[in-house]
């Protein structure tokens, strides 16, 4: 156990270093853009005086390195500065949106992960049968279609033609949890369709990969029925690759939902990011990028730890 | 045979034919084998790899491995025809009435579950016992098989238990439902001789105690002689001969059987160190070594290898034989001590050695399968070191590769453009030898080069190595755990135990008493053709001592 804690601490430290590098990239990528923020904000109205005044106001007259550390110090304490457009605190603007995005991601994940793994186990059990092929074709089709296309198809049938679910997923604070679930069902379903194929196919492949192992043959020769061979003997040794793909897809659910949020007018962080990019509201763009990067790093760390925890050699050292 | 003659027939196989899928067609691999096994009888199945021993063993459970199918014949187990039984009917027999013990227990235990949970799986599945009962029974079986801490060992994971113990735990698992028949598929092949004895003794005892019938599959005649009542010899899917063990050992009838019996005949005269003041080609002096952060694997090792001589390094697995080779080649820099080549110290790391120093120490590996890149042509595998060390190009390089192929007795025209997977095990090992020769070394390390090969093939490789030594004046460091090999080709022997050299000297001295106690243990543990060898040995050592003797 002590080894594992040490390992987790080491990975966490490495994750922090990665995040620091990413923060440098994010900050200076914005710096590299032609013109500066003052010019971007003022646009057509820029004159020498207004520019100089705004630069002074934003502190742009100071060297970039100083501003970076200023920004970093703020980010660490949760202060990402103020929006260039309306002067509101970035943190306040982002918080609600991010919670919404997490809600949608969690909603989709709670459905997609168990569904994909269960389906993966079933197709591994029925490998090369008609069911296996149909499941593969259907999930591949859904992963190959762009999310916005899937989203519109779902709206067309489930919202417009059969009016089962609302087409627009706007939220308000007075809604109950159940209402929220109903409101956001279509975007969640779209995401489920997008991420299931990947996880299911990895589960199937990881299990089938093990079926040639001597211990699987041993299980068969002990008279274990096929489902038991898969669930009890193959699956516990297949977790590592499955967990990695699950983590990758969870990260995608948080960071890759921009299009789905736009299609369903969902007030998530993706939409905010798109707006901010359009309006050149750089503090928001930087904050969103940093949050996305942190999400990726954290989920990958969780996957590494998960893979370690499922390895009996590491869990029970000699 | 007469002993079982009035017992009822348990397994009857008639004209069994099995096909294997290869190159997109079905080819016969078992070509009509008959077999009758009575209750309590132990049948030994022997033959080289590819003879179909394991395939027949699996078929006795009604099981066809992936890529094989039972095409003809009948398999009748206790009145039930297995070739026509449904998969559910066959499954109901497996684990409960017919059990299986695999070659590598380390690979055949599921790494994710505790031993005892795997042990109790079948009895619980068949509702023969409740969990607690099944666990108690497991502990009792562990005790009978003389496993240490029988009440505790089952709660460990497979990687926490040594190979010999795992093999016994697997035998216990096979016994969990008290089957009528157990298939032992080379259960001791992967073990050291000293460990092999305890497993053999344990298997023999338990099969006796419960009067279980068994099919014992092996390629080792001396082992089968200890275990079986009758022996069936197989060659390429066909039966060669079948007789009682005594008769088979004393008076084999068929030529093939006789050739198997005579396989250890190769022996070349022992050479002694050169009289003049020529220096050893390799001299290891006071070497200590450890892997990163680990305990010492080598402890003050010293030995010398003179030109044109073969020095066998013997010991159990984990004794440090292969680590010594890694130190000599520079793969593992020693903590202290040094390696001299003709009196000159070699840099400890291979990265710091010159091309000429690297050339001096070439290696041939145990598993030719994994030591040759399956995607490289033979011409590239041998050609690359020839090019690297001798700077040959174009026609000159081709000529050199042809020359090397001639040396290892493979026709250049036939093998030049082929890939390793198209070759047999013996041919692959010859390519490994040619690759080492391509560097024109004076010294070659042979790491268990024959232990993955059949006896006849292994003998061919030994003869080849001997011929090359005479023609090219090579010195060999021959790492092995097989003392029969040592007897046939070594000039000097170095015995290692737990990272130390316990004894070294000329071969004849080593094989004549008095020995160091550890050498004695190694020598006396090598199975002999005498069917009473195991019984006698156990009496000499005392039954309770054998477990201690081999605990590594």
mmCIF file of C-alpha atoms in Angstrom, chain B residues 359 362 378-390 392 395-413 415-416 427 429-441 444 464 467-468 471-472 474:
data_model
loop_
_atom_site.group_PDB
_atom_site.id
_atom_site.type_symbol
_atom_site.label_atom_id
_atom_site.label_comp_id
_atom_site.label_asym_id
_atom_site.label_seq_id
_atom_site.Cartn_x
_atom_site.Cartn_y
_atom_site.Cartn_z
ATOM 1 C CA UNK B 359 33.239 -8.997 -31.038
ATOM 2 C CA UNK B 362 28.808 -13.262 -28.549
ATOM 3 C CA UNK B 378 17.717 -14.961 -42.473
ATOM 4 C CA UNK B 379 20.162 -13.150 -44.759
ATOM 5 C CA UNK B 380 19.660 -9.924 -42.752
ATOM 6 C CA UNK B 381 19.817 -11.634 -39.358
ATOM 7 C CA UNK B 382 23.201 -13.167 -40.148
ATOM 8 C CA UNK B 383 24.343 -10.411 -42.497
ATOM 9 C CA UNK B 384 23.981 -7.527 -40.061
ATOM 10 C CA UNK B 385 26.666 -8.600 -37.558
ATOM 11 C CA UNK B 386 28.901 -9.644 -40.481
ATOM 12 C CA UNK B 387 28.544 -6.140 -41.885
ATOM 13 C CA UNK B 388 28.891 -4.444 -38.486
ATOM 14 C CA UNK B 389 32.038 -6.256 -37.385
ATOM 15 C CA UNK B 390 33.774 -6.960 -40.674
ATOM 16 C CA UNK B 392 31.535 -6.450 -45.628
ATOM 17 C CA UNK B 395 28.842 -9.626 -53.010
ATOM 18 C CA UNK B 396 31.376 -10.126 -50.216
ATOM 19 C CA UNK B 397 28.624 -9.991 -47.617
ATOM 20 C CA UNK B 398 26.472 -12.455 -49.507
ATOM 21 C CA UNK B 399 29.399 -14.815 -49.795
ATOM 22 C CA UNK B 400 30.058 -14.582 -46.065
ATOM 23 C CA UNK B 401 26.386 -15.318 -45.237
ATOM 24 C CA UNK B 402 26.458 -18.347 -47.542
ATOM 25 C CA UNK B 403 29.644 -19.507 -45.853
ATOM 26 C CA UNK B 404 28.034 -19.173 -42.424
ATOM 27 C CA UNK B 405 24.927 -21.064 -43.536
ATOM 28 C CA UNK B 406 27.184 -23.831 -44.831
ATOM 29 C CA UNK B 407 28.921 -23.911 -41.464
ATOM 30 C CA UNK B 408 25.665 -24.562 -39.628
ATOM 31 C CA UNK B 409 24.663 -27.203 -42.178
ATOM 32 C CA UNK B 410 21.740 -25.321 -43.708
ATOM 33 C CA UNK B 411 21.570 -25.026 -47.505
ATOM 34 C CA UNK B 412 22.145 -21.318 -48.390
ATOM 35 C CA UNK B 413 20.031 -21.571 -51.549
ATOM 36 C CA UNK B 415 17.368 -20.547 -46.403
ATOM 37 C CA UNK B 416 18.901 -17.265 -47.578
ATOM 38 C CA UNK B 427 16.898 -24.694 -37.479
ATOM 39 C CA UNK B 429 18.751 -22.331 -33.024
ATOM 40 C CA UNK B 430 21.252 -22.954 -35.841
ATOM 41 C CA UNK B 431 20.527 -19.474 -37.208
ATOM 42 C CA UNK B 432 21.213 -18.132 -33.704
ATOM 43 C CA UNK B 433 24.579 -19.896 -33.796
ATOM 44 C CA UNK B 434 25.368 -18.490 -37.251
ATOM 45 C CA UNK B 435 24.549 -14.998 -36.030
ATOM 46 C CA UNK B 436 27.059 -15.391 -33.189
ATOM 47 C CA UNK B 437 29.674 -16.785 -35.603
ATOM 48 C CA UNK B 438 29.185 -13.865 -37.986
ATOM 49 C CA UNK B 439 31.156 -11.667 -35.581
ATOM 50 C CA UNK B 440 34.130 -14.059 -35.803
ATOM 51 C CA UNK B 441 34.381 -14.324 -32.008
ATOM 52 C CA UNK B 444 30.574 -17.622 -27.255
ATOM 53 C CA UNK B 464 27.398 -28.887 -34.324
ATOM 54 C CA UNK B 467 32.459 -29.415 -34.586
ATOM 55 C CA UNK B 468 32.605 -25.614 -34.731
ATOM 56 C CA UNK B 471 37.289 -26.098 -36.598
ATOM 57 C CA UNK B 472 37.356 -22.533 -35.305
ATOM 58 C CA UNK B 474 36.078 -21.394 -30.053
#
